[in-house]
CSV table of C-alpha atoms in Angstrom, one decimal:
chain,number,residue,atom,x,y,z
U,6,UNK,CA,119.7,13.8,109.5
U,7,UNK,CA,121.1,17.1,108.8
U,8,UNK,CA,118.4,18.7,110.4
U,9,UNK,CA,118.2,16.3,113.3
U,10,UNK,CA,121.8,16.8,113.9
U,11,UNK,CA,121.3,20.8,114.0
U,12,UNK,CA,118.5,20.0,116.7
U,13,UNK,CA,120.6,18.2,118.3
U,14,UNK,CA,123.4,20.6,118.4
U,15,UNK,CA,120.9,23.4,119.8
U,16,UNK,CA,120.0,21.1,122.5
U,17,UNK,CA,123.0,20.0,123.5
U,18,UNK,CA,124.1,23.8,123.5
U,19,UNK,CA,120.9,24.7,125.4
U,20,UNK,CA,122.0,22.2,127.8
U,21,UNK,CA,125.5,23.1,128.7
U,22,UNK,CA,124.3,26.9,129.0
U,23,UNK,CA,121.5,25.6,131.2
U,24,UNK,CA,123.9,24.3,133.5
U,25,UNK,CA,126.8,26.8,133.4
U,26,UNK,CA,123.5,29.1,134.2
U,27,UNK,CA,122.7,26.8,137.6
U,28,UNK,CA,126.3,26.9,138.5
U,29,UNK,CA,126.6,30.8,138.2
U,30,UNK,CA,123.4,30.8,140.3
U,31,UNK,CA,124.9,28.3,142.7
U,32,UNK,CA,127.7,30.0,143.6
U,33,UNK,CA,126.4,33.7,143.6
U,34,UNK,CA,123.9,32.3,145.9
U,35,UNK,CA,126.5,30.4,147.8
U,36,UNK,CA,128.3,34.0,148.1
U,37,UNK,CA,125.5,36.1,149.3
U,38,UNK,CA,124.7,33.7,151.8
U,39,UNK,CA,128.2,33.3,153.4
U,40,UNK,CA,128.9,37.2,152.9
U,41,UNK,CA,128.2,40.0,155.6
U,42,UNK,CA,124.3,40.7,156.2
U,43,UNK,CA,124.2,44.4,155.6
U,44,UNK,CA,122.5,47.1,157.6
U,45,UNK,CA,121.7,50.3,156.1
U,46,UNK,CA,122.0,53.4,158.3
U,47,UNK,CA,120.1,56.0,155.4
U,48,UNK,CA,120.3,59.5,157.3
U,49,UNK,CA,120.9,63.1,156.5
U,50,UNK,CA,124.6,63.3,156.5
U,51,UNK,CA,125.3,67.0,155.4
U,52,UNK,CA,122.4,69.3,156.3
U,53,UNK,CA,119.7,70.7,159.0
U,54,UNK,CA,119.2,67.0,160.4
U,55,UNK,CA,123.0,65.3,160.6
U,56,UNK,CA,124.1,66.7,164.0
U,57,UNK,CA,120.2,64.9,165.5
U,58,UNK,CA,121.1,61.5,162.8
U,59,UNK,CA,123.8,61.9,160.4
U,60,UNK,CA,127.4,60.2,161.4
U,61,UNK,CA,126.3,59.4,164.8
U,62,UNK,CA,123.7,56.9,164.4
U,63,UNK,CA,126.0,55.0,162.2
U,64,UNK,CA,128.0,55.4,165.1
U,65,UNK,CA,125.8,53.9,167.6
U,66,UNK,CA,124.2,51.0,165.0
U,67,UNK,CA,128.0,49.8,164.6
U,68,UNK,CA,128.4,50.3,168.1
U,69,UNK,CA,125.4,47.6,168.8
U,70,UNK,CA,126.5,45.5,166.2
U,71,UNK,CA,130.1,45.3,167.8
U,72,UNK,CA,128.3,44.7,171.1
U,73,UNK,CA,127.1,41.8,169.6
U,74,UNK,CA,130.2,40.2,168.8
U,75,UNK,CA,129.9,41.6,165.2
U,76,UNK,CA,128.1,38.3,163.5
U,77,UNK,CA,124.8,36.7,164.0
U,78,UNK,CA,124.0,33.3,162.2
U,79,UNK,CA,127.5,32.9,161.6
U,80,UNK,CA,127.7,35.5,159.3
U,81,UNK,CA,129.8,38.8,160.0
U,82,UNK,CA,127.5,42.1,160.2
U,83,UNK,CA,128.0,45.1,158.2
U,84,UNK,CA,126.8,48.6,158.5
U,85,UNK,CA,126.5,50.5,155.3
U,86,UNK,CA,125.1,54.2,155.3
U,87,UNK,CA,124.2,56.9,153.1
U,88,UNK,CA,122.9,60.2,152.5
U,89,UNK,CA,119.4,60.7,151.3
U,90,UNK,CA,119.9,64.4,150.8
U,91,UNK,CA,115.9,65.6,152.6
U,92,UNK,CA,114.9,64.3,149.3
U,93,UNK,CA,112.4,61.5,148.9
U,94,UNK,CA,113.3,60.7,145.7
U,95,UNK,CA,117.3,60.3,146.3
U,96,UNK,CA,116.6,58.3,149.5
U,97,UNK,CA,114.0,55.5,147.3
U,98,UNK,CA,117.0,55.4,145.0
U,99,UNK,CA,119.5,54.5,147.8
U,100,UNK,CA,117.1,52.5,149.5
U,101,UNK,CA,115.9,50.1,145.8
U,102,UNK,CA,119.4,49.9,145.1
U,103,UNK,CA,120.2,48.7,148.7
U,104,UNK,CA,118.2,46.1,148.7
U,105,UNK,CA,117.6,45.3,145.2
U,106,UNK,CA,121.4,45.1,144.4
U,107,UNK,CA,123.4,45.2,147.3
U,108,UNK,CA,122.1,42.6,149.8
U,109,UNK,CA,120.9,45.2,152.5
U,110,UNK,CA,118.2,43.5,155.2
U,111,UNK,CA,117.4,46.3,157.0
U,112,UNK,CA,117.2,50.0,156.6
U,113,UNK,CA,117.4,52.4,159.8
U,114,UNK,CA,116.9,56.1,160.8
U,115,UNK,CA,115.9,58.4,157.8
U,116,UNK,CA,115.7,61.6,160.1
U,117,UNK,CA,112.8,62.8,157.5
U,118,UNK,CA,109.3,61.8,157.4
U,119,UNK,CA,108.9,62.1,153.5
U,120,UNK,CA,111.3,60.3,152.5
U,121,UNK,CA,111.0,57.6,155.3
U,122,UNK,CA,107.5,57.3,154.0
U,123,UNK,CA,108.7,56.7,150.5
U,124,UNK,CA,111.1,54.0,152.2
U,125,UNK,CA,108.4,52.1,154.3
U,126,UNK,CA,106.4,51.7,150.8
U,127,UNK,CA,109.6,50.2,149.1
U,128,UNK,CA,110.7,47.7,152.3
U,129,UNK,CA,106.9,46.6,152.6
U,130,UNK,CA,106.9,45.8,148.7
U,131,UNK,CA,110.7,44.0,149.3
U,132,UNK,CA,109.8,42.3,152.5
U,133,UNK,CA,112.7,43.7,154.0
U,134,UNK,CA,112.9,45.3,158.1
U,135,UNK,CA,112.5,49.6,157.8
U,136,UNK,CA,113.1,50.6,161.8
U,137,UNK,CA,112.8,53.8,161.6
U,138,UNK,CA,114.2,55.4,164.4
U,139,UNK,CA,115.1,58.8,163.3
U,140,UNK,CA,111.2,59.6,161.0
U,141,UNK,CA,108.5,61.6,163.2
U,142,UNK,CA,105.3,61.2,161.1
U,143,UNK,CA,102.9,59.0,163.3
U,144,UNK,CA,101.5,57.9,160.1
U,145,UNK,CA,104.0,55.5,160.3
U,146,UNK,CA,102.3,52.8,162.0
U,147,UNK,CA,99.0,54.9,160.8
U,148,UNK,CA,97.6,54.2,157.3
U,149,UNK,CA,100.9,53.2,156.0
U,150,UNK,CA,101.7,50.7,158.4
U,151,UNK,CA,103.7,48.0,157.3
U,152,UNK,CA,104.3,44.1,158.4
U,153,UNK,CA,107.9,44.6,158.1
U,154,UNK,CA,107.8,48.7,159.4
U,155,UNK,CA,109.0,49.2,162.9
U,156,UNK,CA,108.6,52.5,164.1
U,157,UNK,CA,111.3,52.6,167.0
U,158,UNK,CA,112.0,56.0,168.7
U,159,UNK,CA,109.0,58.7,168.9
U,160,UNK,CA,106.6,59.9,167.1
U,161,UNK,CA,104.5,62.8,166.3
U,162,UNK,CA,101.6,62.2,168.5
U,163,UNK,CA,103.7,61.0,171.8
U,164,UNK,CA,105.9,64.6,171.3
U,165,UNK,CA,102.9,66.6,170.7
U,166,UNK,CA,101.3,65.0,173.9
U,167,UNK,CA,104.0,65.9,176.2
U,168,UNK,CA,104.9,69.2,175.4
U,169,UNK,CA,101.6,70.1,174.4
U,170,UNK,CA,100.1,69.6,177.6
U,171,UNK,CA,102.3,70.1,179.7
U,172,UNK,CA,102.5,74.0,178.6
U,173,UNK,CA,98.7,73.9,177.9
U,174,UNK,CA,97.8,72.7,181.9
U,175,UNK,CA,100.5,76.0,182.6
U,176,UNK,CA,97.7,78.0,181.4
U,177,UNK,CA,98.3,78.8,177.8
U,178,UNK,CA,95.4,78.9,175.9
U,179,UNK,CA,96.1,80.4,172.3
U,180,UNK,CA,98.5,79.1,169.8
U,181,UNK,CA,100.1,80.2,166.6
U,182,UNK,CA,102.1,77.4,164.8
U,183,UNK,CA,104.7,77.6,163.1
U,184,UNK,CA,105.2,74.6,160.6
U,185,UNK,CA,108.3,73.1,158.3
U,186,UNK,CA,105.6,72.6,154.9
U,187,UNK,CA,105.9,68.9,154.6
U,188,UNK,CA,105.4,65.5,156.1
U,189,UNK,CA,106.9,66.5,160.0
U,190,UNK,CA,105.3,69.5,160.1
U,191,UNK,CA,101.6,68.7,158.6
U,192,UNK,CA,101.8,65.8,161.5
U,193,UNK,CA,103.1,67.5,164.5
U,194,UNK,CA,100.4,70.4,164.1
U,195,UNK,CA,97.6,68.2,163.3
U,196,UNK,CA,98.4,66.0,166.6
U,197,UNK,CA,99.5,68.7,169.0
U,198,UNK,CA,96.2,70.8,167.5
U,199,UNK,CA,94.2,67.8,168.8
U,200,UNK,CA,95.4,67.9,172.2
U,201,UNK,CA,94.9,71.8,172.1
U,202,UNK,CA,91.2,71.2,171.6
U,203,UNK,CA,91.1,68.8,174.2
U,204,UNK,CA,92.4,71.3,176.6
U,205,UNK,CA,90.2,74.4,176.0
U,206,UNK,CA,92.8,76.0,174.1
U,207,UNK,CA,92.5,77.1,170.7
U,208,UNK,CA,94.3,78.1,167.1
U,209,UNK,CA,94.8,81.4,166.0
U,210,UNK,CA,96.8,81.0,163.0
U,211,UNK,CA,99.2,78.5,161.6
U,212,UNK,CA,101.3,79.4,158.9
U,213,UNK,CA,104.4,77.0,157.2
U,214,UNK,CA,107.3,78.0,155.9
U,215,UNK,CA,110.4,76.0,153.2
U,216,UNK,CA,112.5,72.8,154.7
U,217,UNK,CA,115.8,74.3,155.6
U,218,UNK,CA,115.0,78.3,155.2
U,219,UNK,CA,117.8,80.7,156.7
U,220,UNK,CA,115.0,83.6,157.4
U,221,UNK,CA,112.0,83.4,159.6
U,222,UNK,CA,111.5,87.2,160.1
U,223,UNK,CA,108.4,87.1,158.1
U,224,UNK,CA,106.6,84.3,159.9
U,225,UNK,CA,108.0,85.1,163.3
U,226,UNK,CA,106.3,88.8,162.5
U,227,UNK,CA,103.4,87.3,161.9
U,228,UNK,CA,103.5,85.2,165.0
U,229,UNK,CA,104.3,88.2,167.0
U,230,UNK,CA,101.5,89.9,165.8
U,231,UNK,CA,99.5,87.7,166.6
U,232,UNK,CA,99.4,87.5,170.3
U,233,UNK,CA,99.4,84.7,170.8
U,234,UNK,CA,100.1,82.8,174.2
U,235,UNK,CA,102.3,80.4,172.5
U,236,UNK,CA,104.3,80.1,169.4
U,237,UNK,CA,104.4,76.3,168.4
U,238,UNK,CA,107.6,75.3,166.6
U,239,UNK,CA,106.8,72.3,164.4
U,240,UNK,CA,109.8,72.0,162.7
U,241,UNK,CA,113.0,70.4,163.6
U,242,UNK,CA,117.1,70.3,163.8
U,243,UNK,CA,118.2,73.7,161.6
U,244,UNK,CA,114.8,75.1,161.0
U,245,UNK,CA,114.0,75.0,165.2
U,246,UNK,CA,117.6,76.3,165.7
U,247,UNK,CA,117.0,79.4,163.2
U,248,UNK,CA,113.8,79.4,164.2
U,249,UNK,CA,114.7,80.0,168.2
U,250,UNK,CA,117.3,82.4,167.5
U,251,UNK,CA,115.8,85.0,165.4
U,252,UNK,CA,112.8,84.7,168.2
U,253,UNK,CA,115.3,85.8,170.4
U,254,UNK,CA,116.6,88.3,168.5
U,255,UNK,CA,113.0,90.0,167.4
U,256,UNK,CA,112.0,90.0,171.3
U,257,UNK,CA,109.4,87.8,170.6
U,258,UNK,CA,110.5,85.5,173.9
U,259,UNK,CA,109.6,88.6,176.0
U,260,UNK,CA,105.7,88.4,175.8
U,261,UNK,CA,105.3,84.9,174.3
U,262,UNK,CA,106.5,81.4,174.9
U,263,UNK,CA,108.4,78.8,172.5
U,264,UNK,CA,107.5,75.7,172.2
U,265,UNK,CA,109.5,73.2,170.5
U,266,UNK,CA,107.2,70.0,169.6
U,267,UNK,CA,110.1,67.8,168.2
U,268,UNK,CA,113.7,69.3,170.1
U,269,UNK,CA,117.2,67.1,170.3
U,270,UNK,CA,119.9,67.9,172.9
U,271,UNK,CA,121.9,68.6,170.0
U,272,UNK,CA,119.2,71.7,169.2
U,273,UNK,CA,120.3,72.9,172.9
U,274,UNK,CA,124.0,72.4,172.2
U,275,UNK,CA,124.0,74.6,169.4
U,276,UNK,CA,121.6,77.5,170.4
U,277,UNK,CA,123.5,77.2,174.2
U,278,UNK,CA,121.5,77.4,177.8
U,279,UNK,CA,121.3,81.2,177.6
U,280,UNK,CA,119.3,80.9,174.4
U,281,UNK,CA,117.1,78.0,175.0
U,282,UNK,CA,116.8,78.3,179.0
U,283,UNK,CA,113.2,77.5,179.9
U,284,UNK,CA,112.0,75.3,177.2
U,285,UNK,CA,110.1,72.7,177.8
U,286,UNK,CA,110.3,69.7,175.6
U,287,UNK,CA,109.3,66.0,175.1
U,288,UNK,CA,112.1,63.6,174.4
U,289,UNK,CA,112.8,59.6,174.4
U,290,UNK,CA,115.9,59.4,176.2
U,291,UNK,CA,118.7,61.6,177.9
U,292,UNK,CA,121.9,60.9,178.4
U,293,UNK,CA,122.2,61.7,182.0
U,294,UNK,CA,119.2,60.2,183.1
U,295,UNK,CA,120.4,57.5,185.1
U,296,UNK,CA,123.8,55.2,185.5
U,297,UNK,CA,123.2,53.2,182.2
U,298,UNK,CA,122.3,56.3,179.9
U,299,UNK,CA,125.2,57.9,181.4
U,300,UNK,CA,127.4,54.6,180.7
U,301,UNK,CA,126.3,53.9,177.2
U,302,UNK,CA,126.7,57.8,176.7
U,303,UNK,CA,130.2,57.6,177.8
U,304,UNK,CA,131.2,55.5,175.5
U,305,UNK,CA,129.2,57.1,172.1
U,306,UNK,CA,131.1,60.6,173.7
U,307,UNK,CA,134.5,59.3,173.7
U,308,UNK,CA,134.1,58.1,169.8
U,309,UNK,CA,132.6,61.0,168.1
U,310,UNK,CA,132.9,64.1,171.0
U,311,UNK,CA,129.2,65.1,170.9
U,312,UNK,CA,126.2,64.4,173.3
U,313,UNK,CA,123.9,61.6,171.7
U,314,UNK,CA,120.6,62.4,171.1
U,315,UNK,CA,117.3,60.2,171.0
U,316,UNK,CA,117.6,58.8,167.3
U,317,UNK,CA,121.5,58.0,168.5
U,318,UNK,CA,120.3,55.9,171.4
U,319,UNK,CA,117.4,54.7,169.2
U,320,UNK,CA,119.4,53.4,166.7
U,321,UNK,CA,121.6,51.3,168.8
U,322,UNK,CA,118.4,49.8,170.5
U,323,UNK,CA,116.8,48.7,167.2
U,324,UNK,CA,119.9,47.3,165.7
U,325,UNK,CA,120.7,45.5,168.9
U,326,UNK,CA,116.6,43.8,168.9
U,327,UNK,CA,116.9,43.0,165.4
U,328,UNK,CA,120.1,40.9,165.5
U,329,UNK,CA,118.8,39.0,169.2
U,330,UNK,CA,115.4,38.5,166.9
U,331,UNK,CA,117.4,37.1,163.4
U,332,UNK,CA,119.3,35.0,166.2
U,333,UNK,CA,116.4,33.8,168.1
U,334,UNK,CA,114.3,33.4,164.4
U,335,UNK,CA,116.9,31.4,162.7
U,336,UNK,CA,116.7,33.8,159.5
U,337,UNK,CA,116.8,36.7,157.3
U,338,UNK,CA,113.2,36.7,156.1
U,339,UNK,CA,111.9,40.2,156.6
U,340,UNK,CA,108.2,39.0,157.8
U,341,UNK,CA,109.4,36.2,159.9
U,342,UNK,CA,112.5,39.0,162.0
U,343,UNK,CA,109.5,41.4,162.4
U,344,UNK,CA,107.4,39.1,163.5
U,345,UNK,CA,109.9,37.4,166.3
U,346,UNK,CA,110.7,41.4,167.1
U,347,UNK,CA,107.3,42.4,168.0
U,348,UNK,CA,107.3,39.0,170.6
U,349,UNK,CA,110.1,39.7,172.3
U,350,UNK,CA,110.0,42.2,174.9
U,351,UNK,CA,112.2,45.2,174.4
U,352,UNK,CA,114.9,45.6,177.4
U,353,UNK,CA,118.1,47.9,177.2
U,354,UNK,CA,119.8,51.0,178.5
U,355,UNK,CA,116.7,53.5,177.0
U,356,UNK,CA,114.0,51.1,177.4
U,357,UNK,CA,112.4,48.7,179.9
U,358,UNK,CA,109.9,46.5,178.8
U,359,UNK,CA,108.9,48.0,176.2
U,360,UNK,CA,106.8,46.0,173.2
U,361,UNK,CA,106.3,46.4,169.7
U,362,UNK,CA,102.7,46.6,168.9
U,363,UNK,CA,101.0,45.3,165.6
U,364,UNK,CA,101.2,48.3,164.0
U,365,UNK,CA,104.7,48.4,164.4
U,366,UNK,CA,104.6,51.1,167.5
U,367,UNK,CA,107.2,50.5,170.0
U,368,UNK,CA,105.5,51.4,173.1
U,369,UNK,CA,107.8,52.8,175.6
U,370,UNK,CA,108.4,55.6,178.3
U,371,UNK,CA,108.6,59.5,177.1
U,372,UNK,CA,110.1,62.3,179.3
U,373,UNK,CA,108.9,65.6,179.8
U,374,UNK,CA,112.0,68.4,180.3
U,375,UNK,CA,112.7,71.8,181.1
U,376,UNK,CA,116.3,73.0,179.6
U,377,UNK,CA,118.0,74.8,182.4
U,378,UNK,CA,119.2,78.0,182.7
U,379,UNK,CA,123.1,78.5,182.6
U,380,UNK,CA,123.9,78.8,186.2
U,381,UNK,CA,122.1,75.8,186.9
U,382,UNK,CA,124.2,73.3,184.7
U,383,UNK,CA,126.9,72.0,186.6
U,384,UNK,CA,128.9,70.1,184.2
U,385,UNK,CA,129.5,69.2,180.0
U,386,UNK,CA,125.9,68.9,178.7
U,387,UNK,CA,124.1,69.1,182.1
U,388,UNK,CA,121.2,70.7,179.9
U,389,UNK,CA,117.8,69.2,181.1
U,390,UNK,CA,115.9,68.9,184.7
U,391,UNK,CA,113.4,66.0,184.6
U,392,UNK,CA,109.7,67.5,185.3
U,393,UNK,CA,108.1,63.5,184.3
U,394,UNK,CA,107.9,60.2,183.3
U,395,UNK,CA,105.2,60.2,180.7
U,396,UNK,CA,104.1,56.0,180.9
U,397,UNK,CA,104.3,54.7,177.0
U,398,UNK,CA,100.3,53.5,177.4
U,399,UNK,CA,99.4,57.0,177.9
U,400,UNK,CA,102.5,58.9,175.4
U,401,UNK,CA,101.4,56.5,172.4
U,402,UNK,CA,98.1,57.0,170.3
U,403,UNK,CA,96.4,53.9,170.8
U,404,UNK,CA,96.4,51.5,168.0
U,405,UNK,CA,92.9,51.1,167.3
U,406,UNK,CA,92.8,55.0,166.2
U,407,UNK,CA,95.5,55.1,164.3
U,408,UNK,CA,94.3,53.8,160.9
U,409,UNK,CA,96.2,50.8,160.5
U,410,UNK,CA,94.9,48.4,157.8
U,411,UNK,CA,97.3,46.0,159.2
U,412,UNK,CA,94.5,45.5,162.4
U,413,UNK,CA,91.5,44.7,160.1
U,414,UNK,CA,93.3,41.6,159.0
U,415,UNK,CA,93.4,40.2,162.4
């Protein structure tokens, strides 16, 4: 009996903690569904990419959520950033301990294509939304497409295509690059190097140089020397800034032409019209475009004082799709919200009709600009003259070349 009592002790004991274990559950289950659902705005806050992401894209994604009335499925939304540093390794942390931890459904921006590779491999094993509207790397919806990755602003292919031929059909026909030595830059240069061929043009060197160097001397030298027709910056926020200015200051501008392959408005604010006059770039949006940009701008002006770029504009835009697709879905589920965001046509201030494709490509319009020179801006951040609409069909690598494994399940 003694021992049948002891059994029965263990049981009842087993019991009780069986059920105080259900009701912990219950009600931690109970509070994550009633509490906020939590965006992530992962960015570089404090170095050569926060004035193109940084603080103002977690400007803009709280500015589309309080568009939006600030809840969707009855539940108040909440926009959470941080810092990933340029490092792939800090921004997996932040993003595993996001969503594994903190209830985050969906991570934005991640201005840096290694480390927003590194977070599209963690959100496709979590089944969470990535919209990455402030990574480059058109590997993206490439080979490491994901069901769950949305890649929302530009890419490396549609900025190459612009810019690149654009200055190739001016009659350029030899190149030197000049490439940041990781993810962004391996990918602008293979994609821009593509369109060179296609054009007649050719390489004649290509050389890369550290993430967030202070000197170029060396490879602008080399660049020089080269004689090229065209030096090809493929490299972006600081490093094009540095990169522009000590070209200006070794004369290279004189007999060769810069091109920037991935350039932000705030690039052109910082290195000022004098510097930068004559560039031609490829970009998603402007603010002065047309009466919406200029009304939407208005407003993201007023609350941080600075000129929004593409991944600002982006940003908003993918936070406002995702909340009308959660609402329209009737869930959370990662798969489910990427799935009812790739049917639903894309329509706001920076887009018309744009459409997410299966490998998680928003298709949309691309600009080509020239920066003007300084007597020909006429007001606050008149920078750009329109020189074309590039249509998103034709900006876009198709999807059937891009590699990804997402298609051969279809």
């Amino acid at each position: 009996m003694k021992c049948s009592g002891m059994s029965m002790g263990v049981f009842k004991g087993s019991a009780v903690g069986a059920i105080l274990a259900l009701a912990l559950f219950a009600t931690t289950s109970a509070t994550a569904q009633d509490g906020p659902v939590k965006l992530g705005v992962l960015t570089d806050m404090s170095s050569l990419y926060a004035d193109n992401g940084g603080q103002g894209s977690v400007v803009a994604a709280q500015m589309a959520v309080d568009d939006f009335k600030g809840k969707v499925l009855g539940r108040a939304v909440q926009i959470v950033a941080g810092d990933h540093q340029n490092k792939a390794d800090v921004g997996s942390a932040v993003a595993r301990r996001w969503l594994e931890n903190e209830g985050v459904e969906v991570i934005l921006d991640v201005p840096n294509s290694a480390v927003a590779l590194a977070v599209q491999g963690i959100t496709r094993d979590k089944k969470k939304l990535f919209l990455a509207t402030g990574a480059a790397t058109s590997r993206l919806t490439g080979d490491e497409c994901s069901v769950t990755g949305i890649h929302w602003t530009y890419d490396t292919y549609a900025l190459s295509q612009g810019t690149t031929k654009a200055i190739s059909r001016l009659g350029a026909k030899s190149w030197f690059f000049l490439s940041a030595d990781y993810s962004l830059g391996a990918q602008l240069e293979a994609d821009s190097r593509k369109v060179i061929d296609a054009t007649g043009g050719r390489l004649v060197r290509s050389v890369k140089h550290p993430i967030n160097t202070p000197d170029f001397s060396s490879f602008l030298l080399q660049a020089q020397a080269s004689g090229a027709d065209v030096i090809a910056l493929a490299d972006a926020g600081g490093d094009f800034i540095n990169a522009v200015k000590q070209a200006g200051e070794f004369g290279v501008t004189r007999q060769q032409k810069l091109a920037g392959l991935i350039v932000f408005i705030a690039d052109i604010h910082s290195l000022g019209l004098q510097s930068a006059q004559g560039l031609m770039l490829s970009s998603a949006f402007y603010w002065d475009l047309n009466d919406e940009t200029r009304a939407w701008s208005r407003r993201f002006i007023e609350k941080t004082r600075k000129v929004p770029t593409m991944i600002h504009a982006g940003t908003y835009g993918a936070v406002m799709h995702y909340l009308k697709a959660v609402e329209a879905a009737g869930t959370l589920d990662g798969p489910t919200v990427a799935a009812k965001m790739r049917e639903m046509p894309v329509n706001d201030f920076m887009t018309r009709n744009g459409r997410i494709r299966q490998d998680g490509r928003l298709v949309r319009d691309m600009y080509l600009f020239r920066v003007k020179a300084p007597e020909e801006s006429r007001y606050k951040f008149d920078y750009y003259e329109l020189l074309a609409t590039i249509p998103g069909e034709e900006a876009f690598k198709p999807m059937e070349e891009g590699g990804c494994p997402l298609l051969k399940k279809s």
